[in-house]
Tab-separated table of C-alpha atoms and ligand atoms in Angstrom:
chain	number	residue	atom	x	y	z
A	7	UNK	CA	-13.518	22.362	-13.070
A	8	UNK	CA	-9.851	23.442	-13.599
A	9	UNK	CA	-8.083	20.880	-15.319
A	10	UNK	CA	-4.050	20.528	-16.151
A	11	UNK	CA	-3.627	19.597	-19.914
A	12	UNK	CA	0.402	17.415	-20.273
A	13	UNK	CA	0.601	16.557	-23.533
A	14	UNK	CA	4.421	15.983	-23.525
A	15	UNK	CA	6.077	14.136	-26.388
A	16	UNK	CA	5.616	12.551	-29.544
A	17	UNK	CA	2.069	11.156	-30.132
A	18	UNK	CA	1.240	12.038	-26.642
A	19	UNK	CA	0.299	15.845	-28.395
A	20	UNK	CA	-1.539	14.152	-31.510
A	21	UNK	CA	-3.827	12.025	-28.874
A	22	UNK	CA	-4.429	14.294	-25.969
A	23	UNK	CA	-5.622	16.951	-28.580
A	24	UNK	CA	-8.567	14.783	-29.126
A	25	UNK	CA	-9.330	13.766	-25.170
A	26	UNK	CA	-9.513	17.773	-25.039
A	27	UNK	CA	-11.676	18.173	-27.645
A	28	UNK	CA	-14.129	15.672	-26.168
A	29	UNK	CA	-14.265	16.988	-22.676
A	30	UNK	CA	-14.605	20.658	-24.246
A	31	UNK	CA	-18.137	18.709	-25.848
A	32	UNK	CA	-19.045	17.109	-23.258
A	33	UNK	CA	-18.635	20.074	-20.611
A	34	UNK	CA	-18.791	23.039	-22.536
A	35	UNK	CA	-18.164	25.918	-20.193
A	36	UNK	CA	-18.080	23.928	-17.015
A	37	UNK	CA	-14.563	22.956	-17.503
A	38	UNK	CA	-11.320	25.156	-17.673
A	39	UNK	CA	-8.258	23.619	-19.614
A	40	UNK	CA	-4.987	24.543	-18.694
A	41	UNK	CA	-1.723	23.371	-20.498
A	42	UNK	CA	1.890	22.768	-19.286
A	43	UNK	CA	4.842	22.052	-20.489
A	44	UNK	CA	6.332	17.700	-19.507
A	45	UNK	CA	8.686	15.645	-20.712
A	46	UNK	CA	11.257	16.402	-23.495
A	47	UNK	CA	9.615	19.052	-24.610
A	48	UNK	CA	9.919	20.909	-20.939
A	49	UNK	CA	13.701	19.714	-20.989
A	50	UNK	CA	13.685	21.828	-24.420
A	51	UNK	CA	12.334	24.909	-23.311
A	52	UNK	CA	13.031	25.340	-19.403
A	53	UNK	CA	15.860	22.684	-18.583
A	54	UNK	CA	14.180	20.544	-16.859
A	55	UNK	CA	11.166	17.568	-17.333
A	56	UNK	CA	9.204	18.867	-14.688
A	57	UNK	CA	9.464	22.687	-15.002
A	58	UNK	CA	8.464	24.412	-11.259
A	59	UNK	CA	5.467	26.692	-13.572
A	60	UNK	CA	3.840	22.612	-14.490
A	61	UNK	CA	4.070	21.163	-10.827
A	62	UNK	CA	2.370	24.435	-9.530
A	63	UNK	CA	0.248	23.628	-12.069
A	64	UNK	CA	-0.751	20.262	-11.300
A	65	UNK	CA	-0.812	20.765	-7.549
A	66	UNK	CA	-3.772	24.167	-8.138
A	67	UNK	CA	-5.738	21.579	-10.659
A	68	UNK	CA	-8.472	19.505	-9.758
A	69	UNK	CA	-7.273	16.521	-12.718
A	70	UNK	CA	-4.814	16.263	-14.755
A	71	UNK	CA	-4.852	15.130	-18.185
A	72	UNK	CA	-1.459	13.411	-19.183
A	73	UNK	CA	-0.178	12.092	-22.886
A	74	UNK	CA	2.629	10.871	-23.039
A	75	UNK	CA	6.799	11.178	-22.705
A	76	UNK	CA	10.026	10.236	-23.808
A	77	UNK	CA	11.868	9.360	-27.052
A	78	UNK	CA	14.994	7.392	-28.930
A	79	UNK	CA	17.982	7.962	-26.629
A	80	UNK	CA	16.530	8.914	-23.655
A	81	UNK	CA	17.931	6.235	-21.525
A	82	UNK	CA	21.565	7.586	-22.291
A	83	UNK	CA	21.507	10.866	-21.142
A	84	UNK	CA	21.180	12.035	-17.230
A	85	UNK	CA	18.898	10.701	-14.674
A	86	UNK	CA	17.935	14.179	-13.770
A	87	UNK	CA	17.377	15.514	-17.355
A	88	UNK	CA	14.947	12.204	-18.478
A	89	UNK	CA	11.513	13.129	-19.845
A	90	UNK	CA	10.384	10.015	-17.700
A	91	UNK	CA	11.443	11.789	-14.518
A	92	UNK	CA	9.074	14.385	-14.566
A	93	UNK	CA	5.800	11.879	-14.775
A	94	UNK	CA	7.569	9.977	-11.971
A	95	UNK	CA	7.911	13.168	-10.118
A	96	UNK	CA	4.343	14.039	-10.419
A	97	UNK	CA	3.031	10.811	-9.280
A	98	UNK	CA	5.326	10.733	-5.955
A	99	UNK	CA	5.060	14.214	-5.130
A	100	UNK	CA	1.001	14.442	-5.766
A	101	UNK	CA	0.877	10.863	-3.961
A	102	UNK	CA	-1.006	9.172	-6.770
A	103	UNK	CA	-0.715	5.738	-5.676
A	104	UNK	CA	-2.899	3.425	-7.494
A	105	UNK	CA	-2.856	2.963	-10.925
A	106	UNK	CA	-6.124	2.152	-12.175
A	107	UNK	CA	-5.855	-0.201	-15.881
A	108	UNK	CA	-9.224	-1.604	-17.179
A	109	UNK	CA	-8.427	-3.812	-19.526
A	110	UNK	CA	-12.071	-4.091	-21.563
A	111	UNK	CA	-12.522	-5.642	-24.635
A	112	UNK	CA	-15.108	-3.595	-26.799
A	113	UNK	CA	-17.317	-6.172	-28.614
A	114	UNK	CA	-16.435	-4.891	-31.754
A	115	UNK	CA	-12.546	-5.438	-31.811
A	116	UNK	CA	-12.625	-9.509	-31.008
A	117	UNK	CA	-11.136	-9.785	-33.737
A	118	UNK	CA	-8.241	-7.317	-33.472
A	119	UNK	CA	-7.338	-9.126	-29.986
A	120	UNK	CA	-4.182	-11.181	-30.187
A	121	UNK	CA	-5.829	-14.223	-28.380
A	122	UNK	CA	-8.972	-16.392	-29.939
A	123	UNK	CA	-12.631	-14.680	-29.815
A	124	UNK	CA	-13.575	-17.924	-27.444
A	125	UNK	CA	-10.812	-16.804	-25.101
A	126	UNK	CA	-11.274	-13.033	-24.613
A	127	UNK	CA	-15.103	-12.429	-25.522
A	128	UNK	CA	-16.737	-10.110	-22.381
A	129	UNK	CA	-13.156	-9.909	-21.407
A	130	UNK	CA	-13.148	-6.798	-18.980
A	131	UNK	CA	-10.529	-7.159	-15.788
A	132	UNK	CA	-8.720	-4.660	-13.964
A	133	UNK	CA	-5.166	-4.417	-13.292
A	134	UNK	CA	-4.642	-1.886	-10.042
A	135	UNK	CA	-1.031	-1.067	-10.278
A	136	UNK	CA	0.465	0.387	-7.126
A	137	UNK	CA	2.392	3.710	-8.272
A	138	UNK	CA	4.489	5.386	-5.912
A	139	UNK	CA	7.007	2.474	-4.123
A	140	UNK	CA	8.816	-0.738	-6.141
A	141	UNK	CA	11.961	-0.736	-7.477
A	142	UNK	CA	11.040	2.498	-9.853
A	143	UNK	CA	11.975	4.932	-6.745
A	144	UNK	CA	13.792	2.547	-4.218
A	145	UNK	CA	17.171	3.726	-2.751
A	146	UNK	CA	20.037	2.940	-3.317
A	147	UNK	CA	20.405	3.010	-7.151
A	148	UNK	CA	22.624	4.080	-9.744
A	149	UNK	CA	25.802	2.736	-11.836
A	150	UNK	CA	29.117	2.527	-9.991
A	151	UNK	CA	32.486	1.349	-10.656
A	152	UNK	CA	33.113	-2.239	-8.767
A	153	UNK	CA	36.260	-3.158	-7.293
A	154	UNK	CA	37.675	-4.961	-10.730
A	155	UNK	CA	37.095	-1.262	-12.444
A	156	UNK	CA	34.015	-2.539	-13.928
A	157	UNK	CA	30.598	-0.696	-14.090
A	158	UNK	CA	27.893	-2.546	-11.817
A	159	UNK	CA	24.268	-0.813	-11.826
A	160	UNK	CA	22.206	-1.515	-8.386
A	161	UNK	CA	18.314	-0.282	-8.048
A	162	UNK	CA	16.932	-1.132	-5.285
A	163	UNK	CA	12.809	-2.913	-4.505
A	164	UNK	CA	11.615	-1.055	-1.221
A	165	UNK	CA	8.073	-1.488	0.016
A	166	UNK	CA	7.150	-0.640	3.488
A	167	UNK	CA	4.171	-2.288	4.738
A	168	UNK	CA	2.027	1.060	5.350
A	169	UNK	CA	2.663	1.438	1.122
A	170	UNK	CA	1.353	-2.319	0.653
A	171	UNK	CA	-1.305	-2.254	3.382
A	172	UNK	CA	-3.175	1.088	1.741
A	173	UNK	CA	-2.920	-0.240	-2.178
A	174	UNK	CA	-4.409	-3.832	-0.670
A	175	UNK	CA	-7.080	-2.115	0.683
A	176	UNK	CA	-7.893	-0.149	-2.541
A	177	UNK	CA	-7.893	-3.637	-4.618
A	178	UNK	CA	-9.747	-5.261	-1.799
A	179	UNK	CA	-12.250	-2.512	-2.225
A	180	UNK	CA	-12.214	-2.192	-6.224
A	181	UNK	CA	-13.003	-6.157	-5.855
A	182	UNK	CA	-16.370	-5.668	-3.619
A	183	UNK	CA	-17.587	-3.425	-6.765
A	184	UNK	CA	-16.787	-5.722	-8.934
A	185	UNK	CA	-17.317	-9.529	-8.916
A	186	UNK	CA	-15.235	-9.551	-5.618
A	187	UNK	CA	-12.331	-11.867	-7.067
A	188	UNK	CA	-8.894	-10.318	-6.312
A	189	UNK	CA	-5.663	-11.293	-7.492
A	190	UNK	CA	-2.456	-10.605	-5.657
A	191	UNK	CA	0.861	-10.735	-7.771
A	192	UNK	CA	4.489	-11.128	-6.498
A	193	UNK	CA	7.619	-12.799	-6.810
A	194	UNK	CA	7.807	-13.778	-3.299
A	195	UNK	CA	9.414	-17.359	-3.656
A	196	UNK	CA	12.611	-14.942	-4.484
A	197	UNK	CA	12.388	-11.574	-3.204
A	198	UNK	CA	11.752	-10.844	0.567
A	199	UNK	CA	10.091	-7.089	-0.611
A	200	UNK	CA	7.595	-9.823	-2.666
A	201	UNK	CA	7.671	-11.986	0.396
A	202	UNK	CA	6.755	-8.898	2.873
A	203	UNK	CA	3.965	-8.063	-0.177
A	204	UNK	CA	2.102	-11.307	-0.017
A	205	UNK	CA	2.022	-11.385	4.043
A	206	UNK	CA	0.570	-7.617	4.214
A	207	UNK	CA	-1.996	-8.149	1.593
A	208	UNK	CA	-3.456	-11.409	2.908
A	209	UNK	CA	-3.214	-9.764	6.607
A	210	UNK	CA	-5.223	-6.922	4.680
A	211	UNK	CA	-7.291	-9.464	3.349
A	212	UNK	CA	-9.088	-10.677	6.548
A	213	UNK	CA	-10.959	-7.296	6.410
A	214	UNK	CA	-12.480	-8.591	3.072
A	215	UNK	CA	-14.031	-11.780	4.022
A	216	UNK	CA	-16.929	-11.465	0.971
A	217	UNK	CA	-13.777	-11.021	-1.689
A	218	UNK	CA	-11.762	-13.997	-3.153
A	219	UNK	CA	-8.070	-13.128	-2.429
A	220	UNK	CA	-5.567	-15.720	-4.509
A	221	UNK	CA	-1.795	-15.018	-5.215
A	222	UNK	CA	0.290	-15.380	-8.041
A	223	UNK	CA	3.833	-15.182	-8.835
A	224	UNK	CA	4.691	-12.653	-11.642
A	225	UNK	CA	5.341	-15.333	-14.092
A	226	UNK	CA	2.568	-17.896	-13.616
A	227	UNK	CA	-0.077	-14.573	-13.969
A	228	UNK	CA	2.034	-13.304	-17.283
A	229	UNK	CA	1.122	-16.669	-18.547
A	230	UNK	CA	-2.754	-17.490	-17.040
A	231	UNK	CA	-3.519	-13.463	-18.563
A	232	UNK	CA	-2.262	-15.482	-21.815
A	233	UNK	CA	-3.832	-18.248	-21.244
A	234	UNK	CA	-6.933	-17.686	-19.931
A	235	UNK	CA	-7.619	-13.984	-19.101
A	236	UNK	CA	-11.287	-14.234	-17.781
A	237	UNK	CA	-10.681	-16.031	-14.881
A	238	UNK	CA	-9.452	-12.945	-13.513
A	239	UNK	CA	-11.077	-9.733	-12.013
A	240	UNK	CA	-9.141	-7.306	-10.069
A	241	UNK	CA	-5.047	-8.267	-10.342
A	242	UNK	CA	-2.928	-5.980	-8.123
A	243	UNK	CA	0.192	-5.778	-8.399
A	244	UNK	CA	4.005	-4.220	-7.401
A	245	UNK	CA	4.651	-0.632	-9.424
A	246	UNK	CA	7.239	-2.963	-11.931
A	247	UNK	CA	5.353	-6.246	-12.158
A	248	UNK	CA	1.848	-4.066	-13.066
A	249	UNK	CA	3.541	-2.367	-15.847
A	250	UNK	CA	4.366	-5.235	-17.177
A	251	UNK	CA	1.200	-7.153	-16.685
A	252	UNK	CA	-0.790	-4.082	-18.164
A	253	UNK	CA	1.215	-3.772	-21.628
A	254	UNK	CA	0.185	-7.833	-22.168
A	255	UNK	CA	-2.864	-7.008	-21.140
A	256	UNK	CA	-3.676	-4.836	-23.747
A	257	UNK	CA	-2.984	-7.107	-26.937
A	258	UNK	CA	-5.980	-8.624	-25.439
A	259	UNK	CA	-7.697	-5.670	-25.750
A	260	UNK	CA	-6.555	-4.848	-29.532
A	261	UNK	CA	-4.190	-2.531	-29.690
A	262	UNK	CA	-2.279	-0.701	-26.773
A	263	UNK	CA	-3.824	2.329	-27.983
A	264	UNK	CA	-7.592	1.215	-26.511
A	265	UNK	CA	-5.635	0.743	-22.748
A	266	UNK	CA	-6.681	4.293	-20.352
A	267	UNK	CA	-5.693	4.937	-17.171
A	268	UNK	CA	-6.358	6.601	-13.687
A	269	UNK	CA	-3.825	7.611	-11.550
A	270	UNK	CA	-5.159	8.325	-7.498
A	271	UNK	CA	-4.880	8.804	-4.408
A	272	UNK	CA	-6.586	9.961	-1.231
A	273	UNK	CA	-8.658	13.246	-2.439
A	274	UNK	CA	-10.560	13.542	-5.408
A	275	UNK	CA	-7.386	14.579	-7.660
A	276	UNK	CA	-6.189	12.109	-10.411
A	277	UNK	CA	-3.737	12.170	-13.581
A	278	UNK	CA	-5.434	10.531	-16.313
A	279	UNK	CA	-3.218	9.197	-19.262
A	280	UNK	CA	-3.365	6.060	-21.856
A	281	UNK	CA	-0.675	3.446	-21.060
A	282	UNK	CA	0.794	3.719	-23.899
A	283	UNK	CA	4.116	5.585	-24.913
A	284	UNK	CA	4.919	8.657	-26.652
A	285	UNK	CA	5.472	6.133	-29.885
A	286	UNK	CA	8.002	8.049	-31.637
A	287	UNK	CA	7.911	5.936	-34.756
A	288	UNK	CA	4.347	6.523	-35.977
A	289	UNK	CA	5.122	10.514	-34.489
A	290	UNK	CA	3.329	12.980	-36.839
A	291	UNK	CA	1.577	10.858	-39.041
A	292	UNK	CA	-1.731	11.554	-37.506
A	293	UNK	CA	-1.915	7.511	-37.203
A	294	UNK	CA	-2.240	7.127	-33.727
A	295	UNK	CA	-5.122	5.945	-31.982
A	296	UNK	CA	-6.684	8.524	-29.528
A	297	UNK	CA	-9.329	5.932	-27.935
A	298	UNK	CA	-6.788	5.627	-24.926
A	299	UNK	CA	-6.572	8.790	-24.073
A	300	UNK	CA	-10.335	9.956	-25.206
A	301	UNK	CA	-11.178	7.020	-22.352
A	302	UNK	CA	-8.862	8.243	-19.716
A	303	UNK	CA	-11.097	11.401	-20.401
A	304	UNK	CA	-14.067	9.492	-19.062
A	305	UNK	CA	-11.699	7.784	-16.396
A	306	UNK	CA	-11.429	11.701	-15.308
A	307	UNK	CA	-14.968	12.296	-15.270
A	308	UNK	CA	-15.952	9.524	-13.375
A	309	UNK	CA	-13.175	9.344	-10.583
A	310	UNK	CA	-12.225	13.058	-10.491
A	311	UNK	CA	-14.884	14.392	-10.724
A	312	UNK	CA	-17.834	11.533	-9.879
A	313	UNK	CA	-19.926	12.675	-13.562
A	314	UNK	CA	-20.928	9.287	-14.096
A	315	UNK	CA	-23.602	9.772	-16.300
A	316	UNK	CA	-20.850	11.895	-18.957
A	317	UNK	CA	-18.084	9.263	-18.212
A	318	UNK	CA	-20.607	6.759	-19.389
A	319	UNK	CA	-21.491	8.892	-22.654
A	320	UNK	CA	-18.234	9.228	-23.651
A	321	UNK	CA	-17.869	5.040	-23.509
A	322	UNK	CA	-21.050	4.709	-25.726
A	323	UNK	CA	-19.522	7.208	-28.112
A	324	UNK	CA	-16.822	5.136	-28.324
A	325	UNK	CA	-18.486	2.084	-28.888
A	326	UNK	CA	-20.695	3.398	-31.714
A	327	UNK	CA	-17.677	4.491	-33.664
A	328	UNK	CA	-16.304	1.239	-33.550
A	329	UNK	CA	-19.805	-0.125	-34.197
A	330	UNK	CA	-19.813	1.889	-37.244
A	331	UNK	CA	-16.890	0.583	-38.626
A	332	UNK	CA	-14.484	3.602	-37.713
A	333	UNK	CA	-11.221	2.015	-36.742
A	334	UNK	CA	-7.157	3.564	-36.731
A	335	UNK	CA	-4.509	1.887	-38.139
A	336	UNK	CA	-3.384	-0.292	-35.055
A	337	UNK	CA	-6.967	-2.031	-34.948
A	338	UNK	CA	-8.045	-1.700	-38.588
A	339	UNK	CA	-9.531	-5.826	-39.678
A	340	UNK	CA	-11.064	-6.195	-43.247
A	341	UNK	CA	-14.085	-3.824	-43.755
A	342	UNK	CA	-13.488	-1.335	-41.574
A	343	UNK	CA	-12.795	1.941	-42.676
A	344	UNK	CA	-9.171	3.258	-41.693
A	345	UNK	CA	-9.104	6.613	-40.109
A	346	UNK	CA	-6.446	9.178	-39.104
A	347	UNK	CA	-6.352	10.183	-35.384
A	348	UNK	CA	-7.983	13.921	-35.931
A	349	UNK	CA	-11.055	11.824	-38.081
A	350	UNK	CA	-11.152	9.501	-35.473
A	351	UNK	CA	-11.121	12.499	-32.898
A	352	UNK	CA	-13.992	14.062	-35.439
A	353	UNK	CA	-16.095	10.420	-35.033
A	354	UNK	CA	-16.296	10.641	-31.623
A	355	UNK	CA	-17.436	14.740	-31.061
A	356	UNK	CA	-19.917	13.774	-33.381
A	357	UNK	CA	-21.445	10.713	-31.480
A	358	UNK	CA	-21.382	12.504	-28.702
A	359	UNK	CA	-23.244	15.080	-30.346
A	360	UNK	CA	-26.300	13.070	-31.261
A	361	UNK	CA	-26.295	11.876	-28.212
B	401	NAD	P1	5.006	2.872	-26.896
B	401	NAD	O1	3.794	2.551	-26.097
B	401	NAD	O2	5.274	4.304	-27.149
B	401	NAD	O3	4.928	2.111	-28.290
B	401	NAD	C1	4.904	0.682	-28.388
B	401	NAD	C2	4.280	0.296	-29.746
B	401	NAD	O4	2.886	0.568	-29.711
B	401	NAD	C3	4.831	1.098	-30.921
B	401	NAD	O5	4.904	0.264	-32.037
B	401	NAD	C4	3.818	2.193	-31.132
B	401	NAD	O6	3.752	2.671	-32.465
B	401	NAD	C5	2.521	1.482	-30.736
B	401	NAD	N1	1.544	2.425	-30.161
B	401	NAD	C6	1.615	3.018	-28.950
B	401	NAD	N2	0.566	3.823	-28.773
B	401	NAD	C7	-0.190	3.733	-29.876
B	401	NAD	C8	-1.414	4.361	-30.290
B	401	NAD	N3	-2.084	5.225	-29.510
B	401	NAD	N4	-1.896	4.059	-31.501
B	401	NAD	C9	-1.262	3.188	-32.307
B	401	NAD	N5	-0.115	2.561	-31.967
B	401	NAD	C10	0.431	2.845	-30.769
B	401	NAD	O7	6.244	2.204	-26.118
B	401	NAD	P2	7.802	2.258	-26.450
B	401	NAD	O8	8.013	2.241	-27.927
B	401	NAD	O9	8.404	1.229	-25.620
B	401	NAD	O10	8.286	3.660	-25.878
B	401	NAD	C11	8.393	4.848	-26.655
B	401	NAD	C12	8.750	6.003	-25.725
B	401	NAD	O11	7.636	6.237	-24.834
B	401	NAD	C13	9.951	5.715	-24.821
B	401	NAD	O12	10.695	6.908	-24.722
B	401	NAD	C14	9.334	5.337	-23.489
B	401	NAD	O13	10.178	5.646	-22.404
B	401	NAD	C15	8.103	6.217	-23.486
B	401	NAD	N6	7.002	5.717	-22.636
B	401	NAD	C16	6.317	6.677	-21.953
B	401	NAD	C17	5.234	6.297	-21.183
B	401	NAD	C18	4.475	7.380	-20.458
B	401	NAD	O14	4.694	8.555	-20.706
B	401	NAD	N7	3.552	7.038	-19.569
B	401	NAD	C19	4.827	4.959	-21.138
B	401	NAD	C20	5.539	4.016	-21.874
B	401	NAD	C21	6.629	4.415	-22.633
């Protein structure tokens, strides 16, 4: 198993450290770890975010494992020099088109969640964000002078229907493993792209006669995920309106550092990375919380690479740190015992060592 180790920036090094250090136990020798340079760091050493030597590497690798990038003062600076670019690039180019979220509540952090225990307990829904279309790569965009010499910045929300039909079908299908409820989002009462979205994916839909199809405009599901977050199952949703959705999401879930994530397309290859940022301002404390990323680890197991039976392990490790009171600082609650993210790292290895 060759797999592509992007760390990038900030605490996306401190986490993906540990994911490594739990696939090296749980694989031993079956698994070959290769790393490359992302992000700002890239921009550092070769000039650009998504040095040639890193996409080569991505492309020969059977999964990629992915931290983290960016920092203060990024959004300033050049389109083509922006640590963001190169992630972007990597999705597009490797055609990784649906975004894979669980949001999962372990038992154990009801209390860290920002909504009532009677609200989120067995919360476990998944938000299927499509990846590679939206208004994230849609053409025209930029910032231009207008006519009265001011600036005016366009981007542009492009979706053709092959790019809505195929990430339909892979909710519709994530729905029939699941309790076959899907949940379409959009903002089609204003945007004709939204519009086109909603039409595709309940044509789609007629294909999936055993699975629930309902749609939702952006802002009524922000608020029913508030509200009421069980009554949904699979949500998918646009590139922009799924990052959104996923960041609320995970204050359900305790901390955005307990969100992972699978990134897929076609074949078996995936980039595997937490949803959360490279968090410069907890950077180098060793505070961060490497669950995230140590369960995008299993994410990689299980899609990548179909090891069920480790992916699962890994989970259970998880759990019986938490169940043992091991918590970081982002989902510490009175009587748990605070840990840095290399002890935390340390907590897991060893579950999965008795196990
Ligand atoms: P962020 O996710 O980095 O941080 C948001 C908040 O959550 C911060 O308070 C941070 O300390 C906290 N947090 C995040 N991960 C945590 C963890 N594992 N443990 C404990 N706390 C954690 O989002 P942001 O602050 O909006 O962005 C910071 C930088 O990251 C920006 O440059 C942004 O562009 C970049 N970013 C990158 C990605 C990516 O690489 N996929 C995703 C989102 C943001």
């Amino acid at each position: 198993m060759q797999i592509a180790v992007l760390p990038g920036d900030g605490i996306g090094k401190e986490v993906t450290a540990q994911a490594v250090r739990v696939l090296q136990t749980v694989l031993g020798k079956d698994a070959e770890f290769t790393e490359g340079l992302i992000g700002r760091a890239a921009v550092k050493a070769a000039g650009k975010p998504l040095p040639d030597e890193t996409f080569e590497l991505a492309k020969r690798c059977d999964a990629i494992l992915f931290g983290a990038v960016g920092g203060p003062g990024d959004e300033s600076g050049p389109r083509n020099l922006r640590p963001g670019l190169g992630l972007l690039t990597l999705r597009r180019e490797l055609k990784l088109y649906a975004n894979f979220r669980p949001a999962f509540l372990f038992p154990e952090l009801i209390g860290a969640s920002s909504l009532k225990p009677e609200l989120v307990e067995g919360l476990d829904l998944m938000i299927l964000r499509e990846l590679n279309g939206d208004i994230y790569y849609g053409e025209p965009r930029g910032i231009s002078v207008g006519a009265d010499g001011r600036r005016q910045g366009v981007n542009t929300m492009r979706y053709s229907e092959p790019e809505i039909e195929r990430i339909a079908h892979t909710g519709f299908k994530a729905a029939r493993k699941r309790k076959k409820k899907l949940c379409s989002v959009d903002k089609a009462n204003v945007l004709e792209t939204m519009q086109l979205w909603r039409e595709t994916v309940a044509t789609v839909g007629k294909q999936y006669p055993d699975v629930e199809l309902r749609h939702l405009f952006v802002d009524a599901a922000c608020m029913e995920l508030l509200r009421s977050p069980r009554q949904f199952d699979v949500i998918v949703a646009p590139n922009m309106f799924g990052d959104i959705l996923s960041d609320a999401a995970a204050m359900l879930t305790g901390s955005i550092g307990m969100l992972p994530s699978a990134s897929v397309g076609e074949g078996s290859k995936g980039l595997y990375e937490p949803v959360h940022g490279s968090a410069p301002d907890i950077e180098g404390r060793n505070i961060a919380n490497p669950l995230a990323a140590i369960l995008s680890a299993a994410m990689l197991l299980r899609f990548s690479f179909s090891r069920e039976n480790e992916a699962a392990t890994i989970e259970r490790a998880v759990r019986s740190v938490l169940a043992a009171g091991y918590r970081t600082a982002d989902i510490l609650q009175p009587g748990t015992k605070n840990l840095g993210t290399t002890a935390m790292g340390d907590a897991v290895v060893a579950a999965l060592q008795r196990a």
